[in-house]
Coordinates of C-alpha atoms and ligand atoms in Angstrom, one line a residue:
X1 CA 79.9 134.2 116.2
X2 CA 77.1 133.5 118.7
X3 CA 78.6 132.1 121.9
X4 CA 76.0 129.3 121.7
X5 CA 77.1 128.2 118.2
X6 CA 77.6 124.6 119.3
X7 CA 74.1 124.5 120.7
X8 CA 72.8 125.9 117.3
X9 CA 74.9 123.3 115.5
X10 CA 73.4 120.5 117.6
X11 CA 69.8 121.8 117.1
X12 CA 69.9 122.8 113.4
X13 CA 72.7 121.3 111.4
X14 CA 73.0 117.9 110.0
X15 CA 76.5 116.3 110.0
X16 CA 77.4 113.2 108.0
X17 CA 75.3 110.2 109.0
X18 CA 74.1 111.6 112.3
X19 CA 70.8 111.9 114.1
X20 CA 69.0 115.2 114.7
X21 CA 67.7 113.8 118.1
X22 CA 71.0 112.3 119.4
X23 CA 73.7 113.9 117.4
X24 CA 77.3 112.7 118.0
X25 CA 79.4 115.5 119.4
X26 CA 81.0 117.8 116.9
X27 CA 84.4 119.4 117.8
X28 CA 84.9 123.0 116.8
X29 CA 88.0 123.4 114.6
X30 CA 89.2 127.0 114.1
X31 CA 92.2 126.4 111.9
X32 CA 94.3 123.6 110.4
X33 CA 97.9 123.7 109.2
X34 CA 100.3 120.9 108.2
X35 CA 99.2 117.8 110.1
X36 CA 97.4 119.6 112.9
X37 CA 93.8 120.7 113.6
X38 CA 93.4 123.4 116.2
X39 CA 90.2 123.4 118.3
X40 CA 88.5 126.6 119.5
X41 CA 89.9 126.0 123.1
X42 CA 93.4 126.0 121.7
X43 CA 94.0 122.2 121.8
X44 CA 95.9 120.9 118.8
X45 CA 95.2 117.5 117.3
X46 CA 97.4 115.4 115.1
X47 CA 95.3 114.5 112.0
X48 CA 95.2 110.9 111.1
X49 CA 92.3 111.1 108.6
X50 CA 93.4 113.6 105.9
X51 CA 89.7 114.7 106.1
X52 CA 88.5 111.5 104.5
X53 CA 91.4 110.7 102.1
X54 CA 91.5 114.3 100.8
X55 CA 94.2 116.4 102.5
X56 CA 97.2 114.5 101.2
X57 CA 99.6 117.5 101.5
X58 CA 98.3 118.5 104.9
X59 CA 96.3 121.7 105.6
X60 CA 96.9 125.2 104.6
X61 CA 99.6 124.3 102.1
X62 CA 101.3 127.5 100.8
X63 CA 101.5 126.3 97.2
X64 CA 97.9 125.4 97.0
X65 CA 96.9 128.6 98.9
X66 CA 98.9 130.7 96.5
X67 CA 97.3 129.1 93.4
X68 CA 93.9 129.6 94.8
X69 CA 94.6 133.2 95.7
X70 CA 95.9 133.9 92.2
X71 CA 92.8 132.3 90.7
X72 CA 90.4 134.2 93.0
X73 CA 91.9 137.5 91.7
X74 CA 91.0 136.4 88.1
X75 CA 87.7 134.6 88.7
X76 CA 86.3 132.2 91.2
X77 CA 83.7 130.8 88.8
X78 CA 82.3 131.1 85.4
X79 CA 79.8 128.8 83.6
X80 CA 81.3 125.9 81.6
X81 CA 78.5 125.8 79.0
X82 CA 79.9 127.6 76.0
X83 CA 83.0 128.8 77.9
X84 CA 86.3 127.3 78.7
X85 CA 89.3 128.4 80.7
X86 CA 93.0 127.6 81.4
X87 CA 92.6 126.0 84.9
X88 CA 90.2 123.4 83.5
X89 CA 92.2 122.7 80.3
X90 CA 95.5 122.4 82.3
X91 CA 93.9 120.1 84.8
X92 CA 92.3 117.8 82.1
X93 CA 95.7 117.6 80.3
X94 CA 97.3 116.6 83.6
X95 CA 94.7 114.0 84.3
X96 CA 94.8 112.4 80.9
X97 CA 98.6 112.1 81.3
X98 CA 98.4 110.7 84.8
X99 CA 95.6 108.1 84.8
X100 CA 96.1 104.6 83.3
X101 CA 96.5 104.8 79.6
X102 CA 93.7 105.3 77.0
X103 CA 91.4 107.4 79.2
X104 CA 91.4 110.7 77.4
X105 CA 87.9 112.2 77.5
X106 CA 87.3 114.1 80.8
X107 CA 84.1 115.1 82.5
X108 CA 84.5 117.4 85.5
X109 CA 81.9 117.2 88.2
X110 CA 81.5 118.4 91.8
X111 CA 81.8 115.4 94.1
X112 CA 82.7 111.8 94.1
X113 CA 79.2 110.6 94.1
X114 CA 78.4 112.7 91.1
X115 CA 81.4 111.3 89.3
X116 CA 79.9 107.9 89.9
X117 CA 76.5 109.0 88.6
X118 CA 78.2 110.3 85.5
X119 CA 80.1 107.1 85.0
X120 CA 76.9 105.0 85.3
X121 CA 75.0 107.3 82.9
X122 CA 77.9 107.0 80.5
X123 CA 77.7 103.2 80.6
X124 CA 73.9 103.3 80.1
X125 CA 74.1 105.7 77.3
X126 CA 76.9 103.8 75.7
X127 CA 74.7 100.7 75.4
X128 CA 71.7 102.6 74.3
X129 CA 73.7 104.2 71.6
X130 CA 75.1 100.8 70.5
X131 CA 71.4 99.8 69.9
X132 CA 71.5 97.2 72.6
X133 CA 70.0 98.9 75.6
X134 CA 71.0 97.3 78.9
X135 CA 70.6 98.5 82.4
X136 CA 72.3 96.3 85.0
X137 CA 75.7 96.7 86.6
X138 CA 77.8 94.1 88.3
X139 CA 79.3 95.4 91.6
X140 CA 81.2 93.9 94.5
X141 CA 79.9 93.1 98.0
X142 CA 81.4 95.4 100.6
X143 CA 81.8 98.1 97.9
X144 CA 81.1 101.7 98.5
X145 CA 80.5 104.3 95.8
X146 CA 78.8 107.2 97.3
X147 CA 75.4 108.4 98.6
X148 CA 73.4 109.5 95.6
X149 CA 70.9 107.1 94.1
X150 CA 72.9 105.6 91.3
X151 CA 75.9 105.3 93.6
X152 CA 73.9 103.8 96.4
X153 CA 72.4 101.2 94.1
X154 CA 75.9 99.7 93.5
X155 CA 77.0 99.9 97.2
X156 CA 77.0 96.6 99.3
X157 CA 73.3 95.6 99.4
X158 CA 73.4 94.4 103.0
X159 CA 75.9 96.7 104.7
X160 CA 74.6 100.0 103.3
X161 CA 71.5 102.2 102.9
X162 CA 69.9 99.8 100.4
X163 CA 67.1 98.7 102.6
X164 CA 66.1 102.2 103.6
X165 CA 65.5 103.1 99.9
X166 CA 64.6 99.7 98.7
X167 CA 61.8 100.6 96.4
X168 CA 63.6 103.4 94.8
X169 CA 66.8 101.7 93.9
X170 CA 67.3 99.7 90.7
X171 CA 68.5 96.2 91.5
X172 CA 71.9 95.3 90.2
X173 CA 74.0 92.1 90.4
X174 CA 76.6 91.5 93.2
X175 CA 79.5 89.1 93.6
X176 CA 81.3 88.4 96.8
X177 CA 84.0 90.7 97.8
X178 CA 87.4 89.4 96.5
X179 CA 88.7 87.0 99.2
X180 CA 92.3 86.8 98.2
X181 CA 94.1 89.6 100.1
X182 CA 96.8 91.9 98.8
X183 CA 100.2 90.2 99.5
X184 CA 98.8 86.7 99.6
X185 CA 99.5 84.1 96.9
X186 CA 96.8 83.9 94.2
X187 CA 95.2 80.5 93.6
X188 CA 93.5 79.4 90.5
X189 CA 89.8 79.4 91.3
X190 CA 89.9 82.4 93.6
X191 CA 87.8 84.2 91.0
X192 CA 85.2 81.5 90.6
X193 CA 82.2 83.5 91.8
X194 CA 83.1 86.3 89.5
X195 CA 83.7 84.2 86.4
X196 CA 80.5 82.1 86.8
X197 CA 78.4 85.1 87.5
X198 CA 79.7 86.9 84.4
X199 CA 79.3 83.8 82.3
X200 CA 75.7 83.5 83.3
X201 CA 74.7 87.2 83.2
X202 CA 77.0 89.1 80.9
X203 CA 74.3 89.6 78.2
X204 CA 72.2 91.8 80.5
X205 CA 75.1 93.8 81.9
X206 CA 76.5 97.2 81.0
X207 CA 79.5 97.4 83.1
X208 CA 81.4 96.1 86.1
X209 CA 81.9 98.8 88.7
X210 CA 84.4 98.4 91.6
X211 CA 86.9 100.1 93.8
X212 CA 90.3 98.8 92.6
X213 CA 92.4 97.0 95.4
X214 CA 91.0 99.0 98.4
X215 CA 87.4 98.6 99.4
X216 CA 87.1 101.6 101.6
X217 CA 84.0 102.6 103.5
X218 CA 82.5 99.1 103.0
X219 CA 85.1 97.4 105.2
X220 CA 88.7 98.7 104.5
X221 CA 89.8 95.5 102.7
X222 CA 92.8 95.2 100.4
X223 CA 92.5 92.6 97.7
X224 CA 94.8 90.9 95.3
X225 CA 95.8 92.7 92.1
X226 CA 95.3 89.6 90.1
X227 CA 91.6 89.9 90.7
X228 CA 91.6 93.2 88.9
X229 CA 93.5 91.7 85.9
X230 CA 90.9 88.9 85.7
X231 CA 88.0 91.4 85.8
X232 CA 89.7 93.3 83.0
X233 CA 90.1 90.1 80.9
X234 CA 86.5 89.0 81.5
X235 CA 85.2 92.5 80.6
X236 CA 87.2 92.3 77.4
X237 CA 85.9 88.8 76.7
X238 CA 82.2 89.8 77.2
X239 CA 82.5 93.3 75.8
X240 CA 81.6 94.9 79.1
X241 CA 82.8 98.3 80.3
X242 CA 85.0 98.4 83.4
X243 CA 84.4 101.3 85.8
X244 CA 87.2 101.9 88.4
X245 CA 86.2 104.1 91.3
X246 CA 89.5 105.6 92.4
X247 CA 87.9 108.4 94.4
X248 CA 89.6 107.2 97.6
X249 CA 92.6 105.5 96.1
X250 CA 93.8 108.0 93.5
X251 CA 96.9 110.2 93.8
X252 CA 99.3 108.0 95.6
X253 CA 97.5 106.8 98.7
X254 CA 98.1 103.1 98.0
X255 CA 101.7 103.5 97.0
X256 CA 101.0 103.9 93.3
X257 CA 99.5 106.8 91.4
X258 CA 96.3 104.9 91.1
X259 CA 95.3 101.5 92.6
X260 CA 94.8 100.1 89.0
X261 CA 98.6 100.5 88.6
X262 CA 99.1 97.7 91.1
X263 CA 97.6 95.4 88.5
X264 CA 98.9 97.2 85.4
X265 CA 95.4 97.5 84.0
X266 CA 93.4 100.4 82.5
X267 CA 89.6 100.6 83.0
X268 CA 87.2 102.0 80.4
X269 CA 86.0 104.7 82.8
X270 CA 87.8 106.0 85.9
X271 CA 86.4 108.2 88.6
X272 CA 88.6 110.5 90.8
X273 CA 87.8 112.9 93.5
X274 CA 88.7 113.4 97.2
X275 CA 92.5 114.1 97.0
X276 CA 92.1 115.7 93.5
X277 CA 92.3 119.2 95.0
X278 CA 94.5 118.2 97.9
X279 CA 91.5 118.4 100.2
X280 CA 90.7 122.1 99.6
X281 CA 87.7 122.2 97.3
X282 CA 85.1 119.8 96.1
X283 CA 85.9 118.5 92.6
X284 CA 85.8 115.2 90.8
X285 CA 86.4 113.9 87.3
X286 CA 85.2 110.9 85.2
X287 CA 87.6 109.9 82.4
X288 CA 86.7 107.6 79.6
X289 CA 88.1 106.1 76.4
X290 CA 87.5 107.9 73.1
X291 CA 85.5 105.1 71.6
X292 CA 83.1 105.2 74.6
X293 CA 82.8 108.9 74.4
X294 CA 82.2 108.8 70.6
X295 CA 79.6 106.0 70.8
X296 CA 77.7 108.1 73.4
X297 CA 77.9 111.1 71.2
X298 CA 76.5 109.2 68.3
X299 CA 73.3 108.4 70.3
X300 CA 69.8 109.8 69.6
X301 CA 70.6 112.5 72.2
X302 CA 73.6 113.5 70.2
X303 CA 75.5 114.3 73.4
X304 CA 76.2 113.1 76.9
X305 CA 73.3 114.3 79.1
X306 CA 74.9 115.9 82.2
X307 CA 76.1 119.4 83.0
X308 CA 76.4 120.6 86.5
X309 CA 76.1 124.3 87.3
X310 CA 79.6 124.4 88.8
X311 CA 81.2 122.2 86.2
X312 CA 84.9 122.9 85.8
X313 CA 84.9 125.4 88.7
X314 CA 88.1 127.4 88.0
X315 CA 89.0 127.8 91.7
X316 CA 88.7 124.1 92.3
X317 CA 90.7 123.4 89.1
X318 CA 93.4 125.8 90.2
X319 CA 93.6 124.0 93.5
X320 CA 93.8 120.6 91.8
X321 CA 96.5 121.8 89.4
X322 CA 98.6 123.0 92.4
X323 CA 98.0 119.7 94.3
X324 CA 99.0 117.6 91.3
X325 CA 102.1 119.8 90.7
X326 CA 103.2 118.9 94.3
X327 CA 102.9 115.2 93.4
X328 CA 104.7 115.4 90.0
X329 CA 108.2 115.0 91.3
X330 CA 107.1 111.7 92.9
X331 CA 108.6 112.6 96.3
X332 CA 105.4 111.2 97.7
X333 CA 106.6 107.7 96.8
X334 CA 109.3 107.4 99.5
X335 CA 107.1 109.3 102.0
X336 CA 104.1 106.9 101.5
X337 CA 106.6 104.0 101.7
X338 CA 108.0 105.3 105.0
X339 CA 104.5 105.8 106.4
X340 CA 103.6 102.2 105.3
X341 CA 106.7 100.9 107.2
X342 CA 105.9 102.9 110.3
X343 CA 102.2 101.8 110.2
X344 CA 103.3 98.2 109.9
X345 CA 105.8 98.5 112.8
X346 CA 103.2 100.2 115.0
X347 CA 100.0 98.2 114.1
X348 CA 101.1 94.7 113.3
X349 CA 102.1 93.9 117.0
X350 CA 98.4 94.7 117.9
X351 CA 97.4 91.5 116.2
X352 CA 98.1 89.8 119.6
X353 CA 95.7 92.1 121.4
X354 CA 92.5 90.3 122.5
X355 CA 90.3 93.1 121.1
X356 CA 91.8 92.9 117.6
X357 CA 90.5 90.7 114.8
X358 CA 92.8 91.9 112.1
X359 CA 95.4 94.5 111.1
X360 CA 96.2 95.5 107.6
X361 CA 98.4 98.1 106.0
X362 CA 98.7 99.2 102.3
X363 CA 100.5 102.4 101.3
X364 CA 99.6 105.2 103.7
X365 CA 96.5 103.3 105.0
X366 CA 96.5 101.4 108.2
X367 CA 93.5 99.5 109.6
X368 CA 92.8 97.9 112.9
X369 CA 89.7 95.8 112.8
X370 CA 88.3 95.1 116.2
X371 CA 86.2 92.1 117.4
X372 CA 83.6 94.2 119.0
X373 CA 81.8 97.2 117.4
X374 CA 83.3 100.6 118.5
X375 CA 81.5 103.1 120.8
X376 CA 82.4 105.9 118.4
X377 CA 81.6 109.0 120.5
X378 CA 83.4 107.6 123.6
X379 CA 86.4 106.6 121.7
X380 CA 86.4 109.8 119.6
X381 CA 86.5 111.9 122.8
X382 CA 89.3 109.8 124.3
X383 CA 91.3 110.3 121.1
X384 CA 90.7 114.0 121.3
X385 CA 92.0 113.9 124.9
X386 CA 95.1 112.2 123.6
X387 CA 95.6 115.0 121.1
X388 CA 94.8 113.0 118.0
X389 CA 92.1 113.1 115.4
X390 CA 91.1 109.6 114.5
X391 CA 87.5 108.8 113.5
X392 CA 86.6 105.2 113.7
X393 CA 83.5 103.6 112.2
X394 CA 81.9 100.2 112.7
X395 CA 84.7 98.0 114.0
X396 CA 87.5 99.8 112.2
X397 CA 90.0 102.1 113.6
X398 CA 92.0 103.4 110.7
X399 CA 94.7 105.9 109.7
X400 CA 95.3 107.6 106.4
X401 CA 97.4 110.6 107.4
X402 CA 98.6 113.4 105.1
X403 CA 101.7 112.2 103.2
X404 CA 103.7 115.0 104.9
X405 CA 103.3 113.6 108.4
X406 CA 106.5 113.2 110.4
X407 CA 107.7 110.3 112.4
X408 CA 106.8 111.8 115.8
X409 CA 103.3 112.8 114.8
X410 CA 102.6 109.4 113.3
X411 CA 103.9 107.8 116.4
X412 CA 101.4 109.7 118.5
X413 CA 98.6 108.4 116.3
X414 CA 99.9 104.8 116.7
X415 CA 100.3 105.1 120.5
X416 CA 96.8 106.4 120.7
X417 CA 95.4 103.4 118.8
X418 CA 97.4 100.9 120.8
X419 CA 96.2 102.6 124.1
X420 CA 92.6 102.8 123.0
X421 CA 92.3 99.0 122.8
X422 CA 92.8 98.6 126.5
X423 CA 89.5 100.3 127.6
X424 CA 86.3 98.2 127.6
X425 CA 84.1 101.3 127.4
X426 CA 85.5 102.0 123.9
X427 CA 83.5 99.0 122.6
X428 CA 79.9 98.0 122.5
X429 CA 79.5 94.7 124.3
Ligands
LIG501 C1 84.0 109.0 99.2 C2 83.8 108.1 98.1 C3 82.8 108.3 97.1 C4 81.9 109.5 97.2 O1 82.5 110.7 97.1 P1 81.8 112.0 97.7 O2 82.7 113.1 97.3 O3 81.6 111.8 99.2 O4 80.4 112.1 97.0 C5 82.7 107.4 96.1 N1 83.5 106.3 96.0 C6 84.5 106.1 96.9 C7 85.3 104.9 96.8 C8 84.7 106.9 98.0 O5 85.6 106.7 98.9

């Protein structure tokens, strides 16, 4: 590669949410294995991010690699229109068996955001086909559902890209983010905002869309499972669809297979992505109930109107099958529980630190919310100097390590976070 490839990168390549004029630094990674990323200068970093919820088994996992190699030698891709193949069928069988009950019709797409678009289109087509066209969704404040237009329109309206694209986005209805935290005691009336909004507006709504239990990119909050049970009841009462965005929470991250399992509920549509392929390939799935799928198929269109070029990509499906096979013995449960215990032991004492507003842990997710906004590039480079890969945003320093992380590696991540809080220049005053 050209020796100036970092200069080329800065000049020509967009990274997530960065400026082309003042890009945040990008660190060159040449390989990744287990819980470690290796930089081009040979430094090795303990990974605390699982590449944004995805690499749950760590990197370069031999079982997933083998499955992908085997699949490559047969075919990497073939169109899904008019063709099917084992990797997709096997994956869909697995998903139907794993997700909360009753979700049996699977749409495979290429990213989380697209899975959300698909879910929203399904809800719209469902109502159209029922002869009662409606177009509004009810979403939660501090929610995050992706970066495409439909997904953006149901993200938190204040704390997202809404304003930038104001005139292009359909307006939906929002209720306050659930205030009662996971682990607190539920009080009657905690749901007031939700129930009154639904009582007033249900007749114009298609569906409620939410991230169950964990509101991720919108603020890393964990809310009470009873809220989910109430949403389910209210959706049943008013005949609304419930869309659960499990793109971040799926596949064990919160300590259950899916976050909906904390509440024992099943949505009408569920979206999964991120960890679906163990962080190797981009793939997502939207699953729905048969009556929803059949209503949609009875529409004027006669079908569901979506079909990505790379739908059901065999290589991605093979990776997903291997990743799920690694989860099936449920040995992730004690590992996630052990990570949770170590995160609590390491992070809860930081509640006394003057820079810290809050600390929360659920499953293999640990969050330190700071009082001041974080100077991301300064703190990022300090973390790299400490030999860890932790990428904060806003006023959140958080960990969601691969499930395979060992005690020593996780301890390094925790020490780094505790140490980071003592430097004024890591914060924007
Ligand atoms: C990441 C994420 C998405 C979007 O997925 P992409 O693959 O980035 O398009 C949607 N919803 C939630 C909850 C997410 O965490």
